[in-house]
Amino acid sequence: MPDRILLTTCSFQDTPGPHHEFLESQGYEIVRERGPLSESRMLELAGEFDGFLCGDDGITRAVIEKSLPRLKVIAKYGIGLDKIDIAATQERGIPVMFTPGVNHTTVAEHTFCLMLALYRNLVDTVVATRQGNWLRMTGHELWRKKIGIIGMGRIGQEMVKRARGFDMEVHGYGNFWPEDFCVTHGVTRHDSLDSLFATCDIVSPHTKLNDSTHHMINRARIALMPAGAIIVNTGRGELADTAAVVEALGSGQLAGYATDVMEEEPPPADHPLLSHPKALVTAHIGSRTFESVPRQAMKAVTNLVNFLQGEGPVFCANGVVPSAEE
């Protein structure tokens, strides 16, 4: 009997590339669903699969328990693991694979896309001209603005490189600090988030979501920001307290908020950010390019295949098996 694989990631399924042929060539029985799937839907499906090739589905302790004893591996398409109960996978010996090093450039590019669109009123101007109106709005330059980057991993470092290209003054915060890189690129290190928020015109988080980073963007920190400041979030929706952001946009404390991620995805149609004139929302497409998706998808499938075959390198995030990064 061939291994049975649950494939849920829509980016993987919707984007052409060699990952489709590679997965099909393995002889697995592949069941396709359109994720991200809720915990309740995962519970309906759990128990009949040898592997998950997943996106941001609700893989909770209950899902993991119901998936046993058949489930052998979880291969995450991406690097964010906050939707997976990592502790439960470790306790039950289920390796969780991930795909580091494949989407940092494309996420950084999308962050700057949002930043420029917000600063130059791009969406309002394009909508107006399409409606036959010659709306000439005055915007702002990125040149020499102070940008605060939270998280100095791969994406954060790509953000630094692009910010320096705009001659921006770059500030950073994070437990991981690549000293040589930051010296070379002139990044000012902050010892606290409060200090970074109080200093910067733009704040852009690129850090993991966990208990300590949940709602790190909140009323108190937004209140510290200079007049005219903006926030661009392509990390996780839960990094920002949405109610605090909406309140700050309404009061003028924030000049704008651009995000590729929401606390609930997809958000309800009446979500206040979707129609707010100072907000820009894209549908979690930061890593969805024709270049990035095949890289990420091939790495996810390779993790799955190599583990199930018992040979070849894998990138394991939860320490259950050795990782190629170690």
mmCIF file of C-alpha atoms in Angstrom:
data_model
loop_
_atom_site.group_PDB
_atom_site.id
_atom_site.type_symbol
_atom_site.label_atom_id
_atom_site.label_comp_id
_atom_site.label_asym_id
_atom_site.label_seq_id
_atom_site.Cartn_x
_atom_site.Cartn_y
_atom_site.Cartn_z
ATOM 1 C CA MET A 1 0.000 0.000 0.000
ATOM 2 C CA PRO A 2 1.495 3.395 -0.976
ATOM 3 C CA ASP A 3 1.967 6.124 1.593
ATOM 4 C CA ARG A 4 -1.030 8.449 1.780
ATOM 5 C CA ILE A 5 -0.230 12.183 1.850
ATOM 6 C CA LEU A 6 -2.524 15.076 2.752
ATOM 7 C CA LEU A 7 -1.578 18.132 0.640
ATOM 8 C CA THR A 8 -3.172 21.368 1.870
ATOM 9 C CA THR A 9 -1.007 24.298 0.820
ATOM 10 C CA CYS A 10 -2.685 26.356 -1.916
ATOM 11 C CA SER A 11 0.496 28.119 -3.068
ATOM 12 C CA PHE A 12 2.011 24.710 -3.791
ATOM 13 C CA GLN A 13 -1.064 23.557 -5.691
ATOM 14 C CA ASP A 14 -1.705 26.770 -7.636
ATOM 15 C CA THR A 15 1.804 27.577 -8.880
ATOM 16 C CA PRO A 16 3.427 25.655 -11.742
ATOM 17 C CA GLY A 17 6.869 24.170 -11.275
ATOM 18 C CA PRO A 18 8.878 20.962 -10.972
ATOM 19 C CA HIS A 19 7.491 20.232 -7.511
ATOM 20 C CA HIS A 20 4.295 18.819 -9.033
ATOM 21 C CA GLU A 21 6.094 16.234 -11.160
ATOM 22 C CA PHE A 22 8.462 15.372 -8.307
ATOM 23 C CA LEU A 23 5.609 14.692 -5.880
ATOM 24 C CA GLU A 24 3.589 12.746 -8.444
ATOM 25 C CA SER A 25 6.603 10.585 -9.319
ATOM 26 C CA GLN A 26 6.798 9.113 -5.809
ATOM 27 C CA GLY A 27 3.759 6.897 -6.187
ATOM 28 C CA TYR A 28 1.991 8.293 -3.118
ATOM 29 C CA GLU A 29 -1.758 8.483 -2.804
ATOM 30 C CA ILE A 30 -2.255 12.244 -2.620
ATOM 31 C CA VAL A 31 -5.376 13.795 -1.129
ATOM 32 C CA ARG A 32 -5.714 17.496 -1.897
ATOM 33 C CA GLU A 33 -7.505 20.047 0.272
ATOM 34 C CA ARG A 34 -7.607 23.848 0.060
ATOM 35 C CA GLY A 35 -5.940 25.188 3.200
ATOM 36 C CA PRO A 36 -5.380 26.651 5.600
ATOM 37 C CA LEU A 37 -7.635 24.111 7.279
ATOM 38 C CA SER A 38 -9.210 24.670 10.664
ATOM 39 C CA GLU A 39 -8.619 22.321 13.569
ATOM 40 C CA SER A 40 -12.125 20.930 13.107
ATOM 41 C CA ARG A 41 -11.480 20.054 9.464
ATOM 42 C CA MET A 42 -8.101 18.551 10.311
ATOM 43 C CA LEU A 43 -9.769 16.405 12.951
ATOM 44 C CA GLU A 44 -12.178 15.104 10.308
ATOM 45 C CA LEU A 45 -9.248 14.083 8.106
ATOM 46 C CA ALA A 46 -6.764 12.926 10.747
ATOM 47 C CA GLY A 47 -5.898 9.281 11.170
ATOM 48 C CA GLU A 48 -5.776 8.214 7.525
ATOM 49 C CA PHE A 49 -2.453 9.711 6.435
ATOM 50 C CA ASP A 50 1.219 8.819 6.615
ATOM 51 C CA GLY A 51 2.317 12.389 6.022
ATOM 52 C CA PHE A 52 1.063 15.971 5.973
ATOM 53 C CA LEU A 53 2.406 18.365 3.352
ATOM 54 C CA CYS A 54 0.868 21.405 4.950
ATOM 55 C CA GLY A 55 0.676 25.166 5.111
ATOM 56 C CA ASP A 56 -0.809 27.058 8.050
ATOM 57 C CA ASP A 57 -3.353 24.434 9.022
ATOM 58 C CA GLY A 58 -4.488 23.949 12.616
ATOM 59 C CA ILE A 59 -2.353 20.972 13.606
ATOM 60 C CA THR A 60 -3.145 20.922 17.300
ATOM 61 C CA ARG A 61 -2.426 18.313 19.959
ATOM 62 C CA ALA A 62 -5.847 16.796 19.326
ATOM 63 C CA VAL A 63 -5.120 16.525 15.597
ATOM 64 C CA ILE A 64 -1.757 14.918 16.261
ATOM 65 C CA GLU A 65 -3.217 12.409 18.717
ATOM 66 C CA LYS A 66 -5.968 11.437 16.272
ATOM 67 C CA SER A 67 -3.398 11.101 13.465
ATOM 68 C CA LEU A 68 -1.512 8.370 15.319
ATOM 69 C CA PRO A 69 -0.288 5.720 14.967
ATOM 70 C CA ARG A 70 -0.226 6.170 11.190
ATOM 71 C CA LEU A 71 1.272 9.659 10.886
ATOM 72 C CA LYS A 72 5.031 9.517 10.283
ATOM 73 C CA VAL A 73 5.987 13.071 9.298
ATOM 74 C CA ILE A 74 4.736 16.640 8.984
ATOM 75 C CA ALA A 75 6.375 18.503 6.098
ATOM 76 C CA LYS A 76 5.652 22.212 6.435
ATOM 77 C CA TYR A 77 5.649 24.345 3.306
ATOM 78 C CA GLY A 78 7.234 27.427 4.880
ATOM 79 C CA ILE A 79 9.061 28.371 8.050
ATOM 80 C CA GLY A 80 6.316 29.532 10.422
ATOM 81 C CA LEU A 81 5.469 26.772 12.895
ATOM 82 C CA ASP A 82 3.032 28.559 15.198
ATOM 83 C CA LYS A 83 0.009 26.636 13.873
ATOM 84 C CA ILE A 84 1.608 23.295 14.805
ATOM 85 C CA ASP A 85 1.732 22.061 18.406
ATOM 86 C CA ILE A 86 5.470 21.482 18.431
ATOM 87 C CA ALA A 87 5.521 20.146 22.000
ATOM 88 C CA ALA A 88 2.981 17.474 21.079
ATOM 89 C CA THR A 89 4.994 16.427 18.016
ATOM 90 C CA GLN A 90 8.127 16.109 20.151
ATOM 91 C CA GLU A 91 6.347 14.035 22.787
ATOM 92 C CA ARG A 92 4.988 11.655 20.147
ATOM 93 C CA GLY A 93 8.186 11.549 18.078
ATOM 94 C CA ILE A 94 6.707 13.065 14.913
ATOM 95 C CA PRO A 95 9.349 15.070 12.997
ATOM 96 C CA VAL A 96 8.277 18.481 11.727
ATOM 97 C CA MET A 97 10.143 19.539 8.603
ATOM 98 C CA PHE A 98 10.374 23.116 7.364
ATOM 99 C CA THR A 99 11.914 25.091 4.485
ATOM 100 C CA PRO A 100 14.425 27.692 5.669
ATOM 101 C CA GLY A 101 16.333 29.865 3.224
ATOM 102 C CA VAL A 102 13.932 29.869 0.271
ATOM 103 C CA ASN A 103 11.578 32.841 0.633
ATOM 104 C CA HIS A 104 13.546 35.608 2.358
ATOM 105 C CA THR A 105 14.161 37.652 -0.793
ATOM 106 C CA THR A 106 10.570 37.556 -1.992
ATOM 107 C CA VAL A 107 9.127 38.471 1.429
ATOM 108 C CA ALA A 108 11.519 41.421 1.726
ATOM 109 C CA GLU A 109 10.518 42.600 -1.742
ATOM 110 C CA HIS A 110 6.823 42.425 -0.878
ATOM 111 C CA THR A 111 7.444 44.348 2.341
ATOM 112 C CA PHE A 112 9.010 47.175 0.363
ATOM 113 C CA CYS A 113 6.183 46.957 -2.165
ATOM 114 C CA LEU A 114 3.695 47.620 0.633
ATOM 115 C CA MET A 115 5.883 50.298 2.164
ATOM 116 C CA LEU A 116 6.196 52.238 -1.090
ATOM 117 C CA ALA A 117 2.515 51.795 -1.919
ATOM 118 C CA LEU A 118 1.546 53.212 1.470
ATOM 119 C CA TYR A 119 3.969 56.126 1.354
ATOM 120 C CA ARG A 120 3.117 57.099 -2.237
ATOM 121 C CA ASN A 121 -0.681 56.594 -2.017
ATOM 122 C CA LEU A 122 -0.373 54.125 -4.880
ATOM 123 C CA VAL A 123 -3.675 52.275 -4.501
ATOM 124 C CA ASP A 124 -5.825 55.400 -4.127
ATOM 125 C CA THR A 125 -4.173 57.022 -7.144
ATOM 126 C CA VAL A 126 -4.511 53.960 -9.372
ATOM 127 C CA VAL A 127 -8.158 53.464 -8.381
ATOM 128 C CA ALA A 128 -8.857 57.131 -9.152
ATOM 129 C CA THR A 129 -7.264 57.058 -12.604
ATOM 130 C CA ARG A 130 -9.106 53.861 -13.486
ATOM 131 C CA GLN A 131 -12.303 55.699 -12.645
ATOM 132 C CA GLY A 132 -11.327 58.582 -14.939
ATOM 133 C CA ASN A 133 -10.130 60.930 -12.189
ATOM 134 C CA TRP A 134 -6.690 62.579 -12.345
ATOM 135 C CA LEU A 135 -5.967 62.440 -8.607
ATOM 136 C CA ARG A 136 -2.520 63.902 -7.845
ATOM 137 C CA MET A 137 -1.780 62.991 -4.229
ATOM 138 C CA THR A 138 1.358 64.061 -2.410
ATOM 139 C CA GLY A 139 3.301 61.265 -0.775
ATOM 140 C CA HIS A 140 6.559 60.717 1.077
ATOM 141 C CA GLU A 141 10.050 59.464 0.235
ATOM 142 C CA LEU A 142 11.689 56.464 1.848
ATOM 143 C CA TRP A 143 15.014 58.301 1.554
ATOM 144 C CA ARG A 144 16.647 58.715 4.959
ATOM 145 C CA LYS A 145 13.585 57.559 6.870
ATOM 146 C CA LYS A 146 14.314 55.611 10.054
ATOM 147 C CA ILE A 147 13.245 52.002 9.687
ATOM 148 C CA GLY A 148 13.053 49.595 12.612
ATOM 149 C CA ILE A 149 13.445 45.922 11.714
ATOM 150 C CA ILE A 150 12.398 43.396 14.362
ATOM 151 C CA GLY A 151 14.169 40.087 13.836
ATOM 152 C CA MET A 152 17.582 39.890 12.208
ATOM 153 C CA GLY A 153 17.353 36.488 10.564
ATOM 154 C CA ARG A 154 17.339 35.877 6.815
ATOM 155 C CA ILE A 155 14.345 38.101 6.033
ATOM 156 C CA GLY A 156 15.519 40.836 8.391
ATOM 157 C CA GLN A 157 18.919 40.887 6.711
ATOM 158 C CA GLU A 158 17.333 41.140 3.266
ATOM 159 C CA MET A 159 15.293 44.056 4.587
ATOM 160 C CA VAL A 160 18.494 45.768 5.761
ATOM 161 C CA LYS A 161 20.102 45.434 2.328
ATOM 162 C CA ARG A 162 17.112 47.000 0.591
ATOM 163 C CA ALA A 163 16.740 49.742 3.184
ATOM 164 C CA ARG A 164 20.371 50.741 2.700
ATOM 165 C CA GLY A 165 19.647 50.946 -1.035
ATOM 166 C CA PHE A 166 17.123 53.679 -0.219
ATOM 167 C CA ASP A 167 19.711 55.343 2.044
ATOM 168 C CA MET A 168 17.460 54.716 5.030
ATOM 169 C CA GLU A 169 18.685 54.865 8.607
ATOM 170 C CA VAL A 170 18.410 51.273 9.764
ATOM 171 C CA HIS A 171 17.601 50.233 13.335
ATOM 172 C CA GLY A 172 17.276 46.657 14.531
ATOM 173 C CA TYR A 173 16.148 44.521 17.417
ATOM 174 C CA GLY A 174 16.422 40.802 18.007
ATOM 175 C CA ASN A 175 17.880 38.037 20.130
ATOM 176 C CA PHE A 176 19.850 36.845 17.120
ATOM 177 C CA TRP A 177 22.318 39.531 16.096
ATOM 178 C CA PRO A 178 24.691 38.949 13.130
ATOM 179 C CA GLU A 179 27.366 41.342 14.349
ATOM 180 C CA ASP A 180 29.575 41.433 11.259
ATOM 181 C CA PHE A 181 26.619 41.911 8.937
ATOM 182 C CA CYS A 182 25.166 44.702 11.082
ATOM 183 C CA VAL A 183 28.499 46.528 11.312
ATOM 184 C CA THR A 184 28.979 46.285 7.553
ATOM 185 C CA HIS A 185 25.503 47.645 6.850
ATOM 186 C CA GLY A 186 25.412 50.231 9.621
ATOM 187 C CA VAL A 187 22.523 48.824 11.658
ATOM 188 C CA THR A 188 21.915 50.478 15.022
ATOM 189 C CA ARG A 189 21.072 47.890 17.676
ATOM 190 C CA HIS A 190 18.297 48.542 20.203
ATOM 191 C CA ASP A 191 18.136 46.793 23.555
ATOM 192 C CA SER A 192 14.360 47.090 23.803
ATOM 193 C CA LEU A 193 11.328 47.213 21.547
ATOM 194 C CA ASP A 194 10.198 50.393 23.267
ATOM 195 C CA SER A 195 13.401 52.123 22.208
ATOM 196 C CA LEU A 196 12.996 50.985 18.614
ATOM 197 C CA PHE A 197 9.348 52.077 18.388
ATOM 198 C CA ALA A 198 10.157 55.476 19.897
ATOM 199 C CA THR A 199 12.887 56.074 17.330
ATOM 200 C CA CYS A 200 11.583 54.835 14.003
ATOM 201 C CA ASP A 201 9.308 56.234 11.291
ATOM 202 C CA ILE A 202 8.628 52.725 10.002
ATOM 203 C CA VAL A 203 8.482 49.477 11.970
ATOM 204 C CA SER A 204 8.601 46.119 10.192
ATOM 205 C CA PRO A 205 8.450 42.852 12.223
ATOM 206 C CA HIS A 206 10.137 39.714 10.871
ATOM 207 C CA THR A 207 10.170 37.470 13.901
ATOM 208 C CA LYS A 208 8.578 34.232 15.035
ATOM 209 C CA LEU A 209 5.150 34.215 16.607
ATOM 210 C CA ASN A 210 5.202 32.871 20.152
ATOM 211 C CA ASP A 211 3.923 33.852 23.584
ATOM 212 C CA SER A 212 6.508 36.612 23.951
ATOM 213 C CA THR A 213 5.896 38.179 20.517
ATOM 214 C CA HIS A 214 2.095 37.899 20.441
ATOM 215 C CA HIS A 215 0.724 41.469 20.157
ATOM 216 C CA MET A 216 4.220 42.953 20.407
ATOM 217 C CA ILE A 217 2.706 45.791 18.356
ATOM 218 C CA ASN A 218 0.257 47.210 20.881
ATOM 219 C CA ARG A 219 -1.264 50.458 22.112
ATOM 220 C CA ALA A 220 1.616 51.315 24.412
ATOM 221 C CA ARG A 221 4.288 50.855 21.751
ATOM 222 C CA ILE A 222 2.310 52.548 18.994
ATOM 223 C CA ALA A 223 1.923 55.548 21.321
ATOM 224 C CA LEU A 224 5.723 55.830 21.453
ATOM 225 C CA MET A 225 6.084 56.226 17.687
ATOM 226 C CA PRO A 226 6.826 59.603 16.068
ATOM 227 C CA ALA A 227 4.057 61.510 14.308
ATOM 228 C CA GLY A 228 3.435 60.214 10.792
ATOM 229 C CA ALA A 229 4.841 56.751 11.519
ATOM 230 C CA ILE A 230 3.704 53.613 9.724
ATOM 231 C CA ILE A 231 3.854 49.855 10.382
ATOM 232 C CA VAL A 232 4.338 47.218 7.689
ATOM 233 C CA ASN A 233 3.626 43.647 8.789
ATOM 234 C CA THR A 234 4.524 40.701 6.571
ATOM 235 C CA GLY A 235 5.332 38.407 9.514
ATOM 236 C CA ARG A 236 2.249 37.121 11.305
ATOM 237 C CA GLY A 237 -1.066 38.840 11.903
ATOM 238 C CA GLU A 238 -0.958 38.010 15.589
ATOM 239 C CA LEU A 239 2.210 40.063 16.056
ATOM 240 C CA ALA A 240 -0.074 43.116 16.017
ATOM 241 C CA ASP A 241 -3.062 43.921 18.209
ATOM 242 C CA THR A 242 -5.538 44.709 15.427
ATOM 243 C CA ALA A 243 -7.842 46.723 17.682
ATOM 244 C CA ALA A 244 -4.916 48.902 18.771
ATOM 245 C CA VAL A 245 -3.870 49.432 15.149
ATOM 246 C CA VAL A 246 -7.381 50.444 14.049
ATOM 247 C CA GLU A 247 -7.637 52.796 17.012
ATOM 248 C CA ALA A 248 -4.279 54.410 16.190
ATOM 249 C CA LEU A 249 -5.215 54.856 12.534
ATOM 250 C CA GLY A 250 -8.431 56.551 13.574
ATOM 251 C CA SER A 251 -6.747 58.900 16.023
ATOM 252 C CA GLY A 252 -3.932 59.794 13.628
ATOM 253 C CA GLN A 253 -1.255 58.319 15.875
ATOM 254 C CA LEU A 254 -0.445 55.991 12.970
ATOM 255 C CA ALA A 255 -0.329 57.429 9.464
ATOM 256 C CA GLY A 256 -0.716 54.006 7.904
ATOM 257 C CA TYR A 257 -0.694 50.246 8.358
ATOM 258 C CA ALA A 258 0.115 47.812 5.578
ATOM 259 C CA THR A 259 -0.129 44.083 6.169
ATOM 260 C CA ASP A 260 0.060 40.816 4.301
ATOM 261 C CA VAL A 261 -1.119 38.821 7.309
ATOM 262 C CA MET A 262 -4.184 38.897 9.540
ATOM 263 C CA GLU A 263 -5.091 37.466 12.928
ATOM 264 C CA GLU A 264 -7.840 35.501 11.149
ATOM 265 C CA GLU A 265 -7.278 34.370 7.564
ATOM 266 C CA PRO A 266 -9.242 34.962 5.541
ATOM 267 C CA PRO A 267 -10.688 37.831 7.576
ATOM 268 C CA PRO A 268 -14.425 38.463 7.794
ATOM 269 C CA ALA A 269 -15.747 40.740 5.055
ATOM 270 C CA ASP A 270 -16.562 43.472 7.578
ATOM 271 C CA HIS A 271 -13.070 43.546 9.118
ATOM 272 C CA PRO A 272 -12.268 47.243 9.765
ATOM 273 C CA LEU A 273 -8.812 47.098 8.164
ATOM 274 C CA LEU A 274 -10.179 45.958 4.800
ATOM 275 C CA SER A 275 -11.978 49.230 4.182
ATOM 276 C CA HIS A 276 -9.879 51.638 6.239
ATOM 277 C CA PRO A 277 -8.500 54.465 4.060
ATOM 278 C CA LYS A 278 -5.131 54.349 5.844
ATOM 279 C CA ALA A 279 -4.674 50.588 5.608
ATOM 280 C CA LEU A 280 -3.451 48.277 2.849
ATOM 281 C CA VAL A 281 -4.131 44.550 3.123
ATOM 282 C CA THR A 282 -2.850 41.838 0.799
ATOM 283 C CA ALA A 283 -3.930 38.209 1.027
ATOM 284 C CA HIS A 284 -0.828 36.527 2.510
ATOM 285 C CA ILE A 285 1.049 36.601 -0.805
ATOM 286 C CA GLY A 286 4.430 37.752 0.507
ATOM 287 C CA SER A 287 6.179 34.553 -0.535
ATOM 288 C CA ARG A 288 3.887 33.738 -3.450
ATOM 289 C CA THR A 289 5.990 34.339 -6.542
ATOM 290 C CA PHE A 290 6.722 32.124 -9.515
ATOM 291 C CA GLU A 291 10.333 32.056 -8.356
ATOM 292 C CA SER A 292 9.860 31.471 -4.636
ATOM 293 C CA VAL A 293 7.030 28.916 -4.629
ATOM 294 C CA PRO A 294 8.897 26.219 -6.601
ATOM 295 C CA ARG A 295 11.972 26.667 -4.380
ATOM 296 C CA GLN A 296 9.897 26.328 -1.248
ATOM 297 C CA ALA A 297 7.749 23.513 -2.626
ATOM 298 C CA MET A 298 10.718 21.459 -3.810
ATOM 299 C CA LYS A 299 12.341 21.770 -0.408
ATOM 300 C CA ALA A 300 9.099 20.704 1.318
ATOM 301 C CA VAL A 301 8.658 17.675 -0.957
ATOM 302 C CA THR A 302 12.337 16.738 -0.654
ATOM 303 C CA ASN A 303 11.981 16.777 3.137
ATOM 304 C CA LEU A 304 8.941 14.517 2.884
ATOM 305 C CA VAL A 305 10.445 12.096 0.383
ATOM 306 C CA ASN A 306 13.864 11.842 2.033
ATOM 307 C CA PHE A 307 12.344 11.122 5.413
ATOM 308 C CA LEU A 308 9.892 8.517 4.150
ATOM 309 C CA GLN A 309 12.645 6.817 2.136
ATOM 310 C CA GLY A 310 15.065 6.996 5.053
ATOM 311 C CA GLU A 311 17.870 8.580 3.082
ATOM 312 C CA GLY A 312 19.056 12.066 2.148
ATOM 313 C CA PRO A 313 19.146 15.339 4.078
ATOM 314 C CA VAL A 314 16.075 16.802 5.794
ATOM 315 C CA PHE A 315 15.472 20.121 7.494
ATOM 316 C CA CYS A 316 13.833 19.275 10.809
ATOM 317 C CA ALA A 317 12.480 22.046 13.033
ATOM 318 C CA ASN A 318 11.539 20.167 16.209
ATOM 319 C CA GLY A 319 14.657 18.128 16.911
ATOM 320 C CA VAL A 320 13.048 14.720 16.537
ATOM 321 C CA VAL A 321 15.583 13.765 13.841
ATOM 322 C CA PRO A 322 18.890 15.437 12.907
ATOM 323 C CA SER A 323 18.542 18.448 10.642
ATOM 324 C CA ALA A 324 20.712 19.320 7.672
ATOM 325 C CA GLU A 325 21.173 22.785 9.198
ATOM 326 C CA GLU A 326 22.971 21.386 12.239
#
